[in-house]
Amino acid sequence: MFKHSFLVALTLAIAIGGGTASVWYALQIPDAIGAVSIGEWTAFPDIGTSDADPYSKAKVSREGVLALGRAEGLSFIAQRDASGAELRRGCSYTIEGTVPPARFWTLYAADETMSVIAGPEGRAPALHSYEMLRQPDNSVSISVGRHPAPGNWLAVSGGGKMFFVLTLYDTTIASSTGITNVELPHIVKVACDA
């Protein structure tokens, strides 16, 4: 009798524990179900729609973020540079290349909780498309780091891991099926503080 009860309890513990662990893991990994990766950037095109998978809906609910619908825009998140190394606040980066067509776009650096990393006093914590200095071919080159840089500079402060969030508002790529054919800027590490 005791052996039978013990086996039932063990089976339930494994099933509930394993199910809970698998859901936690699915919600933690950045390239989860429904993710589309383009170079260093990852997006979830279905996250703000009725087509979103249950894990994406749970992730949005848990983090308390406002998901954009397809007609509103699309957010891309980068956690690694072009060489595959994690983005760190103690390093300087250049984000260079073309940004897909959009009525308006923003770029900011975020911490592990996806909160905006504030720069030095008086500096805006994000850049947007209306204030960009552009190259002759309409591409952009943005310097990111603690130390001031000429041209487009996104200031960050503190130490530790960081992410870049590029949000395209009112863009045609959000509703198209060819999202994987889009070209996004590359993230190149320039130097790191000692």
Short mmCIF file of N, CA and C in Angstrom, two decimals:
data_model
loop_
_atom_site.label_atom_id
_atom_site.label_comp_id
_atom_site.label_asym_id
_atom_site.label_seq_id
_atom_site.Cartn_x
_atom_site.Cartn_y
_atom_site.Cartn_z
N MET A 1 0.81 -1.19 0.00
CA MET A 1 0.00 0.00 0.00
C MET A 1 0.86 1.27 0.00
N PHE A 2 1.86 1.32 0.89
CA PHE A 2 2.75 2.46 0.97
C PHE A 2 3.55 2.62 -0.32
N LYS A 3 3.99 1.49 -0.89
CA LYS A 3 4.79 1.52 -2.11
C LYS A 3 3.97 2.12 -3.25
N HIS A 4 2.70 1.75 -3.36
CA HIS A 4 1.83 2.25 -4.41
C HIS A 4 1.61 3.77 -4.25
N SER A 5 1.37 4.22 -3.02
CA SER A 5 1.17 5.65 -2.75
C SER A 5 2.43 6.44 -3.06
N PHE A 6 3.57 5.88 -2.69
CA PHE A 6 4.85 6.54 -2.96
C PHE A 6 5.08 6.70 -4.45
N LEU A 7 4.80 5.66 -5.25
CA LEU A 7 4.99 5.73 -6.71
C LEU A 7 4.05 6.75 -7.35
N VAL A 8 2.81 6.81 -6.87
CA VAL A 8 1.86 7.81 -7.39
C VAL A 8 2.36 9.21 -7.06
N ALA A 9 2.81 9.44 -5.84
CA ALA A 9 3.32 10.75 -5.43
C ALA A 9 4.57 11.12 -6.22
N LEU A 10 5.46 10.17 -6.43
CA LEU A 10 6.67 10.41 -7.20
C LEU A 10 6.34 10.76 -8.65
N THR A 11 5.39 10.04 -9.24
CA THR A 11 4.98 10.31 -10.62
C THR A 11 4.38 11.71 -10.74
N LEU A 12 3.53 12.07 -9.81
CA LEU A 12 2.93 13.41 -9.82
C LEU A 12 3.99 14.49 -9.64
N ALA A 13 4.94 14.27 -8.76
CA ALA A 13 6.00 15.24 -8.52
C ALA A 13 6.84 15.44 -9.78
N ILE A 14 7.18 14.34 -10.46
CA ILE A 14 7.97 14.44 -11.69
C ILE A 14 7.16 15.15 -12.78
N ALA A 15 5.89 14.80 -12.93
CA ALA A 15 5.06 15.41 -13.97
C ALA A 15 4.87 16.91 -13.73
N ILE A 16 4.52 17.28 -12.51
CA ILE A 16 4.29 18.69 -12.21
C ILE A 16 5.60 19.48 -12.23
N GLY A 17 6.64 18.92 -11.64
CA GLY A 17 7.95 19.59 -11.64
C GLY A 17 8.52 19.72 -13.04
N GLY A 18 8.43 18.65 -13.83
CA GLY A 18 8.94 18.71 -15.20
C GLY A 18 8.15 19.67 -16.07
N GLY A 19 6.83 19.69 -15.90
CA GLY A 19 5.99 20.62 -16.67
C GLY A 19 6.29 22.07 -16.30
N THR A 20 6.42 22.32 -15.01
CA THR A 20 6.73 23.68 -14.55
C THR A 20 8.10 24.12 -15.05
N ALA A 21 9.09 23.24 -14.99
CA ALA A 21 10.44 23.57 -15.45
C ALA A 21 10.46 23.84 -16.95
N SER A 22 9.73 23.06 -17.74
CA SER A 22 9.73 23.26 -19.18
C SER A 22 9.05 24.58 -19.57
N VAL A 23 7.98 24.94 -18.86
CA VAL A 23 7.32 26.23 -19.13
C VAL A 23 8.25 27.37 -18.73
N TRP A 24 8.89 27.28 -17.57
CA TRP A 24 9.83 28.32 -17.13
C TRP A 24 10.93 28.49 -18.16
N TYR A 25 11.49 27.38 -18.65
CA TYR A 25 12.57 27.44 -19.63
C TYR A 25 12.08 28.09 -20.93
N ALA A 26 10.88 27.73 -21.39
CA ALA A 26 10.33 28.30 -22.63
C ALA A 26 10.12 29.80 -22.50
N LEU A 27 9.80 30.27 -21.30
CA LEU A 27 9.59 31.70 -21.10
C LEU A 27 10.89 32.47 -20.90
N GLN A 28 11.96 31.79 -20.51
CA GLN A 28 13.24 32.44 -20.24
C GLN A 28 14.11 32.62 -21.49
N ILE A 29 14.08 31.66 -22.41
CA ILE A 29 14.99 31.71 -23.54
C ILE A 29 14.57 32.83 -24.50
N PRO A 30 15.53 33.60 -25.01
CA PRO A 30 15.19 34.72 -25.88
C PRO A 30 14.69 34.29 -27.25
N ASP A 31 15.18 33.19 -27.77
CA ASP A 31 14.76 32.71 -29.09
C ASP A 31 13.70 31.64 -28.93
N ALA A 32 12.61 32.00 -28.28
CA ALA A 32 11.56 31.04 -27.97
C ALA A 32 10.69 30.77 -29.20
N ILE A 33 9.60 30.10 -28.95
CA ILE A 33 8.65 29.74 -30.00
C ILE A 33 8.14 31.01 -30.66
N GLY A 34 8.08 31.02 -31.99
CA GLY A 34 7.57 32.17 -32.73
C GLY A 34 8.59 33.24 -33.02
N ALA A 35 9.85 33.02 -32.61
CA ALA A 35 10.90 34.02 -32.83
C ALA A 35 11.41 33.96 -34.27
N VAL A 36 11.72 35.13 -34.81
CA VAL A 36 12.35 35.25 -36.12
C VAL A 36 13.67 35.97 -35.90
N SER A 37 14.78 35.33 -36.26
CA SER A 37 16.10 35.94 -36.08
C SER A 37 16.65 36.42 -37.41
N ILE A 38 17.16 37.66 -37.40
CA ILE A 38 17.80 38.25 -38.57
C ILE A 38 19.12 38.81 -38.10
N GLY A 39 20.21 38.14 -38.43
CA GLY A 39 21.51 38.56 -37.95
C GLY A 39 21.55 38.52 -36.43
N GLU A 40 21.89 39.64 -35.81
CA GLU A 40 21.97 39.71 -34.35
C GLU A 40 20.61 40.01 -33.70
N TRP A 41 19.61 40.30 -34.49
CA TRP A 41 18.31 40.77 -33.99
C TRP A 41 17.27 39.65 -33.98
N THR A 42 16.38 39.67 -32.99
CA THR A 42 15.30 38.70 -32.87
C THR A 42 13.99 39.45 -32.68
N ALA A 43 12.95 39.00 -33.38
CA ALA A 43 11.62 39.61 -33.26
C ALA A 43 10.57 38.52 -33.09
N PHE A 44 9.44 38.90 -32.57
CA PHE A 44 8.28 38.02 -32.42
C PHE A 44 7.12 38.66 -33.17
N PRO A 45 7.01 38.41 -34.48
CA PRO A 45 6.00 39.11 -35.29
C PRO A 45 4.55 38.84 -34.88
N ASP A 46 4.27 37.70 -34.29
CA ASP A 46 2.89 37.36 -33.94
C ASP A 46 2.53 37.72 -32.50
N ILE A 47 3.45 38.31 -31.75
CA ILE A 47 3.25 38.47 -30.31
C ILE A 47 2.05 39.36 -29.96
N GLY A 48 1.73 40.34 -30.75
CA GLY A 48 0.61 41.22 -30.44
C GLY A 48 -0.66 40.88 -31.19
N THR A 49 -0.72 39.69 -31.76
CA THR A 49 -1.87 39.30 -32.57
C THR A 49 -2.61 38.13 -31.92
N SER A 50 -3.75 37.80 -32.49
CA SER A 50 -4.50 36.65 -31.99
C SER A 50 -3.83 35.34 -32.39
N ASP A 51 -2.85 35.39 -33.32
CA ASP A 51 -2.12 34.20 -33.75
C ASP A 51 -0.96 33.85 -32.83
N ALA A 52 -0.73 34.65 -31.80
CA ALA A 52 0.40 34.41 -30.89
C ALA A 52 0.22 33.07 -30.16
N ASP A 53 1.33 32.38 -29.99
CA ASP A 53 1.29 31.10 -29.28
C ASP A 53 1.12 31.35 -27.78
N PRO A 54 0.67 30.34 -27.04
CA PRO A 54 0.42 30.53 -25.60
C PRO A 54 1.66 30.96 -24.80
N TYR A 55 2.84 30.50 -25.21
CA TYR A 55 4.05 30.87 -24.49
C TYR A 55 4.36 32.36 -24.67
N SER A 56 4.17 32.87 -25.90
CA SER A 56 4.39 34.30 -26.15
C SER A 56 3.40 35.14 -25.35
N LYS A 57 2.15 34.72 -25.31
CA LYS A 57 1.15 35.44 -24.53
C LYS A 57 1.51 35.43 -23.05
N ALA A 58 1.99 34.30 -22.55
CA ALA A 58 2.39 34.21 -21.14
C ALA A 58 3.58 35.10 -20.85
N LYS A 59 4.53 35.17 -21.79
CA LYS A 59 5.71 36.00 -21.60
C LYS A 59 5.33 37.47 -21.53
N VAL A 60 4.42 37.91 -22.41
CA VAL A 60 3.96 39.30 -22.41
C VAL A 60 3.24 39.60 -21.10
N SER A 61 2.40 38.69 -20.66
CA SER A 61 1.66 38.89 -19.41
C SER A 61 2.59 38.95 -18.20
N ARG A 62 3.57 38.05 -18.17
CA ARG A 62 4.49 38.00 -17.04
C ARG A 62 5.36 39.25 -16.96
N GLU A 63 5.84 39.73 -18.12
CA GLU A 63 6.73 40.90 -18.14
C GLU A 63 5.96 42.21 -18.10
N GLY A 64 4.66 42.17 -18.35
CA GLY A 64 3.85 43.38 -18.30
C GLY A 64 4.18 44.38 -19.38
N VAL A 65 4.55 43.90 -20.56
CA VAL A 65 4.87 44.80 -21.67
C VAL A 65 3.65 44.99 -22.56
N LEU A 66 3.66 46.07 -23.29
CA LEU A 66 2.59 46.34 -24.24
C LEU A 66 3.06 45.86 -25.60
N ALA A 67 2.44 44.80 -26.10
CA ALA A 67 2.84 44.23 -27.39
C ALA A 67 2.19 45.00 -28.52
N LEU A 68 2.97 45.25 -29.57
CA LEU A 68 2.45 45.95 -30.75
C LEU A 68 1.75 44.96 -31.67
N GLY A 69 0.64 45.38 -32.24
CA GLY A 69 -0.04 44.57 -33.24
C GLY A 69 0.67 44.70 -34.57
N ARG A 70 0.31 43.85 -35.52
CA ARG A 70 0.99 43.88 -36.82
C ARG A 70 0.89 45.23 -37.51
N ALA A 71 -0.25 45.88 -37.42
CA ALA A 71 -0.42 47.17 -38.09
C ALA A 71 0.32 48.30 -37.36
N GLU A 72 0.68 48.07 -36.11
CA GLU A 72 1.32 49.12 -35.32
C GLU A 72 2.83 49.14 -35.46
N GLY A 73 3.46 47.98 -35.54
CA GLY A 73 4.90 47.96 -35.65
C GLY A 73 5.50 46.63 -35.22
N LEU A 74 6.82 46.64 -35.08
CA LEU A 74 7.56 45.42 -34.76
C LEU A 74 8.83 45.79 -34.00
N SER A 75 9.10 45.07 -32.91
CA SER A 75 10.31 45.31 -32.12
C SER A 75 11.32 44.19 -32.34
N PHE A 76 12.57 44.59 -32.51
CA PHE A 76 13.69 43.65 -32.64
C PHE A 76 14.59 43.84 -31.42
N ILE A 77 15.07 42.73 -30.87
CA ILE A 77 15.95 42.78 -29.70
C ILE A 77 17.26 42.08 -30.05
N ALA A 78 18.37 42.71 -29.67
CA ALA A 78 19.69 42.11 -29.88
C ALA A 78 20.36 41.92 -28.53
N GLN A 79 20.93 40.74 -28.31
CA GLN A 79 21.66 40.50 -27.07
C GLN A 79 23.11 40.15 -27.34
N ARG A 80 23.48 40.04 -28.62
CA ARG A 80 24.86 39.70 -29.00
C ARG A 80 25.31 40.59 -30.15
N ASP A 81 26.63 40.77 -30.26
CA ASP A 81 27.16 41.54 -31.38
C ASP A 81 27.39 40.61 -32.58
N ALA A 82 27.96 41.15 -33.65
CA ALA A 82 28.16 40.37 -34.87
C ALA A 82 29.10 39.19 -34.68
N SER A 83 30.00 39.25 -33.69
CA SER A 83 30.92 38.14 -33.44
C SER A 83 30.29 37.07 -32.55
N GLY A 84 29.11 37.34 -31.99
CA GLY A 84 28.44 36.37 -31.13
C GLY A 84 28.65 36.61 -29.65
N ALA A 85 29.42 37.64 -29.29
CA ALA A 85 29.67 37.95 -27.87
C ALA A 85 28.49 38.71 -27.28
N GLU A 86 28.22 38.48 -25.98
CA GLU A 86 27.14 39.20 -25.30
C GLU A 86 27.43 40.69 -25.27
N LEU A 87 26.39 41.50 -25.36
CA LEU A 87 26.54 42.94 -25.28
C LEU A 87 26.78 43.34 -23.84
N ARG A 88 27.81 44.16 -23.60
CA ARG A 88 28.18 44.60 -22.25
C ARG A 88 28.22 46.12 -22.21
N ARG A 89 27.81 46.68 -21.09
CA ARG A 89 27.81 48.15 -20.95
C ARG A 89 29.21 48.74 -20.91
N GLY A 90 30.19 47.95 -20.55
CA GLY A 90 31.57 48.43 -20.48
C GLY A 90 32.25 48.47 -21.83
N CYS A 91 31.57 48.11 -22.88
CA CYS A 91 32.15 48.11 -24.23
C CYS A 91 31.47 49.16 -25.09
N SER A 92 32.18 49.56 -26.14
CA SER A 92 31.64 50.50 -27.13
C SER A 92 31.29 49.71 -28.38
N TYR A 93 30.18 50.07 -29.02
CA TYR A 93 29.70 49.38 -30.22
C TYR A 93 29.35 50.39 -31.29
N THR A 94 29.37 49.92 -32.52
CA THR A 94 28.85 50.68 -33.64
C THR A 94 27.73 49.87 -34.26
N ILE A 95 26.57 50.49 -34.38
CA ILE A 95 25.44 49.88 -35.05
C ILE A 95 25.36 50.55 -36.41
N GLU A 96 25.62 49.77 -37.46
CA GLU A 96 25.70 50.38 -38.78
C GLU A 96 24.98 49.55 -39.84
N GLY A 97 24.35 50.27 -40.76
CA GLY A 97 23.63 49.62 -41.84
C GLY A 97 22.32 50.33 -42.10
N THR A 98 21.47 49.69 -42.87
CA THR A 98 20.19 50.28 -43.21
C THR A 98 19.10 49.77 -42.27
N VAL A 99 18.15 50.64 -42.01
CA VAL A 99 16.99 50.29 -41.20
C VAL A 99 15.83 50.10 -42.17
N PRO A 100 15.05 49.04 -42.02
CA PRO A 100 13.93 48.80 -42.92
C PRO A 100 12.96 49.99 -42.96
N PRO A 101 12.21 50.13 -44.04
CA PRO A 101 11.28 51.26 -44.15
C PRO A 101 10.25 51.25 -43.02
N ALA A 102 10.09 52.40 -42.39
CA ALA A 102 9.11 52.58 -41.32
C ALA A 102 8.80 54.07 -41.22
N ARG A 103 7.60 54.39 -40.77
CA ARG A 103 7.25 55.80 -40.60
C ARG A 103 8.11 56.43 -39.51
N PHE A 104 8.45 55.64 -38.49
CA PHE A 104 9.22 56.14 -37.35
C PHE A 104 9.88 54.94 -36.68
N TRP A 105 11.10 55.10 -36.17
CA TRP A 105 11.73 54.01 -35.41
C TRP A 105 12.51 54.57 -34.24
N THR A 106 12.69 53.72 -33.22
CA THR A 106 13.45 54.11 -32.04
C THR A 106 14.49 53.04 -31.73
N LEU A 107 15.54 53.44 -31.06
CA LEU A 107 16.60 52.53 -30.63
C LEU A 107 16.99 52.91 -29.21
N TYR A 108 17.02 51.92 -28.31
CA TYR A 108 17.50 52.18 -26.96
C TYR A 108 18.22 50.95 -26.43
N ALA A 109 19.02 51.17 -25.40
CA ALA A 109 19.72 50.08 -24.70
C ALA A 109 18.90 49.73 -23.48
N ALA A 110 18.80 48.43 -23.18
CA ALA A 110 18.00 47.95 -22.05
C ALA A 110 18.82 47.01 -21.18
N ASP A 111 18.42 46.91 -19.91
CA ASP A 111 19.07 45.96 -19.01
C ASP A 111 18.35 44.61 -19.07
N GLU A 112 18.66 43.71 -18.16
CA GLU A 112 18.10 42.35 -18.18
C GLU A 112 16.58 42.33 -18.02
N THR A 113 16.01 43.36 -17.40
CA THR A 113 14.56 43.42 -17.20
C THR A 113 13.88 44.16 -18.35
N MET A 114 14.63 44.51 -19.38
CA MET A 114 14.16 45.27 -20.54
C MET A 114 13.76 46.69 -20.19
N SER A 115 14.31 47.22 -19.09
CA SER A 115 14.12 48.62 -18.73
C SER A 115 15.20 49.44 -19.42
N VAL A 116 14.84 50.65 -19.79
CA VAL A 116 15.77 51.53 -20.51
C VAL A 116 16.96 51.86 -19.62
N ILE A 117 18.16 51.79 -20.19
CA ILE A 117 19.38 52.18 -19.48
C ILE A 117 19.56 53.68 -19.68
N ALA A 118 19.56 54.41 -18.60
CA ALA A 118 19.73 55.86 -18.68
C ALA A 118 21.20 56.20 -18.93
N GLY A 119 21.40 57.20 -19.73
CA GLY A 119 22.75 57.68 -19.99
C GLY A 119 23.10 58.78 -19.01
N PRO A 120 24.14 59.55 -19.31
CA PRO A 120 24.51 60.67 -18.44
C PRO A 120 23.39 61.71 -18.36
N GLU A 121 23.43 62.51 -17.32
CA GLU A 121 22.42 63.56 -17.11
C GLU A 121 22.32 64.45 -18.34
N GLY A 122 21.11 64.68 -18.78
CA GLY A 122 20.89 65.56 -19.92
C GLY A 122 20.85 64.86 -21.26
N ARG A 123 21.21 63.59 -21.33
CA ARG A 123 21.17 62.85 -22.59
C ARG A 123 19.89 62.04 -22.67
N ALA A 124 19.27 62.04 -23.83
CA ALA A 124 18.07 61.22 -24.03
C ALA A 124 18.46 59.75 -23.96
N PRO A 125 17.63 58.90 -23.34
CA PRO A 125 17.97 57.49 -23.21
C PRO A 125 17.73 56.68 -24.48
N ALA A 126 17.16 57.33 -25.51
CA ALA A 126 16.88 56.62 -26.76
C ALA A 126 17.13 57.54 -27.94
N LEU A 127 17.35 56.93 -29.09
CA LEU A 127 17.48 57.68 -30.34
C LEU A 127 16.27 57.37 -31.20
N HIS A 128 15.93 58.29 -32.10
CA HIS A 128 14.83 58.01 -33.02
C HIS A 128 15.17 58.47 -34.43
N SER A 129 14.39 58.02 -35.37
CA SER A 129 14.69 58.21 -36.79
C SER A 129 14.70 59.67 -37.22
N TYR A 130 13.95 60.54 -36.56
CA TYR A 130 13.89 61.93 -36.98
C TYR A 130 15.15 62.72 -36.65
N GLU A 131 15.99 62.22 -35.76
CA GLU A 131 17.19 62.95 -35.37
C GLU A 131 18.48 62.33 -35.91
N MET A 132 18.37 61.34 -36.78
CA MET A 132 19.54 60.62 -37.27
C MET A 132 20.32 61.40 -38.31
N LEU A 133 21.64 61.39 -38.17
CA LEU A 133 22.53 61.82 -39.24
C LEU A 133 22.73 60.60 -40.13
N ARG A 134 22.47 60.73 -41.40
CA ARG A 134 22.51 59.59 -42.31
C ARG A 134 23.67 59.68 -43.28
N GLN A 135 24.10 58.51 -43.75
CA GLN A 135 25.14 58.42 -44.75
C GLN A 135 24.51 58.74 -46.11
N PRO A 136 25.31 59.00 -47.15
CA PRO A 136 24.75 59.29 -48.48
C PRO A 136 23.84 58.19 -49.02
N ASP A 137 24.07 56.93 -48.64
CA ASP A 137 23.23 55.82 -49.11
C ASP A 137 22.01 55.59 -48.20
N ASN A 138 21.71 56.53 -47.29
CA ASN A 138 20.59 56.49 -46.35
C ASN A 138 20.80 55.49 -45.21
N SER A 139 21.99 54.92 -45.08
CA SER A 139 22.28 54.05 -43.95
C SER A 139 22.64 54.90 -42.73
N VAL A 140 22.68 54.26 -41.57
CA VAL A 140 23.03 54.98 -40.35
C VAL A 140 24.24 54.34 -39.70
N SER A 141 24.95 55.13 -38.93
CA SER A 141 26.06 54.64 -38.13
C SER A 141 25.89 55.26 -36.74
N ILE A 142 25.65 54.39 -35.75
CA ILE A 142 25.36 54.85 -34.40
C ILE A 142 26.43 54.30 -33.46
N SER A 143 27.06 55.19 -32.71
CA SER A 143 28.03 54.78 -31.70
C SER A 143 27.29 54.59 -30.39
N VAL A 144 27.58 53.50 -29.69
CA VAL A 144 26.95 53.21 -28.40
C VAL A 144 28.06 52.99 -27.39
N GLY A 145 27.99 53.67 -26.27
CA GLY A 145 29.00 53.47 -25.24
C GLY A 145 28.92 54.53 -24.16
N ARG A 146 29.83 54.41 -23.20
CA ARG A 146 29.88 55.35 -22.08
C ARG A 146 30.55 56.66 -22.45
N HIS A 147 31.44 56.60 -23.43
CA HIS A 147 32.24 57.77 -23.78
C HIS A 147 31.65 58.48 -25.00
N PRO A 148 31.58 59.82 -24.96
CA PRO A 148 30.99 60.57 -26.08
C PRO A 148 31.67 60.25 -27.41
N ALA A 149 30.87 60.25 -28.46
CA ALA A 149 31.37 59.98 -29.81
C ALA A 149 30.70 60.95 -30.77
N PRO A 150 31.40 61.31 -31.84
CA PRO A 150 30.80 62.24 -32.80
C PRO A 150 29.66 61.57 -33.59
N GLY A 151 28.76 62.39 -34.10
CA GLY A 151 27.66 61.86 -34.91
C GLY A 151 26.55 61.33 -34.03
N ASN A 152 25.98 60.22 -34.43
CA ASN A 152 24.89 59.59 -33.68
C ASN A 152 25.48 58.82 -32.50
N TRP A 153 25.17 59.24 -31.28
CA TRP A 153 25.72 58.59 -30.08
C TRP A 153 24.58 58.23 -29.13
N LEU A 154 24.51 56.94 -28.77
CA LEU A 154 23.58 56.45 -27.76
C LEU A 154 24.39 56.20 -26.50
N ALA A 155 24.14 57.02 -25.48
CA ALA A 155 24.91 56.93 -24.24
C ALA A 155 24.34 55.86 -23.32
N VAL A 156 25.22 55.08 -22.71
CA VAL A 156 24.83 54.10 -21.70
C VAL A 156 25.68 54.34 -20.46
N SER A 157 25.22 53.81 -19.34
CA SER A 157 25.97 53.95 -18.10
C SER A 157 25.89 52.65 -17.32
N GLY A 158 26.68 52.58 -16.28
CA GLY A 158 26.66 51.39 -15.43
C GLY A 158 27.51 50.26 -15.98
N GLY A 159 27.28 49.07 -15.45
CA GLY A 159 28.03 47.91 -15.89
C GLY A 159 27.12 46.71 -16.03
N GLY A 160 27.62 45.68 -16.66
CA GLY A 160 26.85 44.44 -16.82
C GLY A 160 26.31 44.25 -18.23
N LYS A 161 25.42 43.32 -18.32
CA LYS A 161 24.84 42.90 -19.59
C LYS A 161 23.83 43.94 -20.09
N MET A 162 23.67 44.04 -21.43
CA MET A 162 22.66 44.92 -21.98
C MET A 162 22.09 44.34 -23.27
N PHE A 163 20.99 44.91 -23.70
CA PHE A 163 20.31 44.53 -24.93
C PHE A 163 20.05 45.80 -25.73
N PHE A 164 19.93 45.67 -27.04
CA PHE A 164 19.49 46.78 -27.87
C PHE A 164 18.08 46.46 -28.35
N VAL A 165 17.20 47.46 -28.31
CA VAL A 165 15.83 47.30 -28.76
C VAL A 165 15.57 48.29 -29.88
N LEU A 166 15.30 47.78 -31.07
CA LEU A 166 14.98 48.58 -32.24
C LEU A 166 13.51 48.35 -32.56
N THR A 167 12.70 49.40 -32.47
CA THR A 167 11.27 49.28 -32.72
C THR A 167 10.90 50.08 -33.96
N LEU A 168 10.30 49.40 -34.92
CA LEU A 168 9.84 50.02 -36.16
C LEU A 168 8.33 50.22 -36.05
N TYR A 169 7.89 51.47 -36.18
CA TYR A 169 6.46 51.78 -36.08
C TYR A 169 5.89 52.00 -37.48
N ASP A 170 4.70 51.48 -37.70
CA ASP A 170 4.00 51.62 -38.97
C ASP A 170 4.91 51.20 -40.13
N THR A 171 5.34 49.97 -40.09
CA THR A 171 6.25 49.44 -41.09
C THR A 171 5.55 48.36 -41.92
N THR A 172 5.93 48.27 -43.17
CA THR A 172 5.32 47.27 -44.05
C THR A 172 5.85 45.87 -43.76
N ILE A 173 7.02 45.75 -43.16
CA ILE A 173 7.57 44.40 -42.92
C ILE A 173 6.80 43.65 -41.85
N ALA A 174 6.08 44.36 -40.98
CA ALA A 174 5.32 43.70 -39.92
C ALA A 174 4.17 42.88 -40.48
N SER A 175 3.64 43.28 -41.61
CA SER A 175 2.50 42.56 -42.17
C SER A 175 2.88 41.68 -43.34
N SER A 176 4.10 41.75 -43.78
CA SER A 176 4.50 40.93 -44.93
C SER A 176 4.97 39.56 -44.48
N THR A 177 4.95 38.63 -45.40
CA THR A 177 5.40 37.27 -45.08
C THR A 177 6.90 37.13 -45.29
N GLY A 178 7.54 38.11 -45.89
CA GLY A 178 8.97 38.03 -46.17
C GLY A 178 9.82 38.69 -45.13
N ILE A 179 9.47 38.57 -43.86
CA ILE A 179 10.22 39.23 -42.79
C ILE A 179 11.67 38.75 -42.73
N THR A 180 11.91 37.50 -43.10
CA THR A 180 13.28 36.98 -43.02
C THR A 180 14.16 37.54 -44.13
N ASN A 181 13.58 38.19 -45.13
CA ASN A 181 14.36 38.79 -46.22
C ASN A 181 14.79 40.21 -45.90
N VAL A 182 14.44 40.70 -44.72
CA VAL A 182 14.76 42.06 -44.31
C VAL A 182 16.22 42.13 -43.88
N GLU A 183 16.85 43.27 -44.16
CA GLU A 183 18.23 43.49 -43.72
C GLU A 183 18.22 44.49 -42.58
N LEU A 184 18.89 44.16 -41.49
CA LEU A 184 18.97 45.03 -40.31
C LEU A 184 20.41 45.45 -40.07
N PRO A 185 20.63 46.54 -39.34
CA PRO A 185 22.00 46.99 -39.07
C PRO A 185 22.81 45.95 -38.29
N HIS A 186 24.11 45.96 -38.52
CA HIS A 186 25.02 45.06 -37.81
C HIS A 186 25.56 45.75 -36.57
N ILE A 187 25.86 44.96 -35.54
CA ILE A 187 26.39 45.47 -34.29
C ILE A 187 27.84 45.02 -34.18
N VAL A 188 28.74 45.99 -34.22
CA VAL A 188 30.18 45.68 -34.22
C VAL A 188 30.81 46.23 -32.94
N LYS A 189 31.52 45.36 -32.22
CA LYS A 189 32.22 45.80 -31.00
C LYS A 189 33.45 46.60 -31.41
N VAL A 190 33.61 47.79 -30.81
CA VAL A 190 34.74 48.66 -31.12
C VAL A 190 35.85 48.46 -30.10
N ALA A 191 35.51 48.59 -28.82
CA ALA A 191 36.50 48.45 -27.75
C ALA A 191 35.79 48.23 -26.42
N CYS A 192 36.54 47.78 -25.43
CA CYS A 192 35.99 47.60 -24.09
C CYS A 192 36.88 48.30 -23.09
N ASP A 193 36.25 48.87 -22.03
CA ASP A 193 37.03 49.49 -20.96
C ASP A 193 37.74 48.40 -20.17
N ALA A 194 38.92 48.72 -19.68
CA ALA A 194 39.69 47.73 -18.92
C ALA A 194 39.15 47.51 -17.56
#
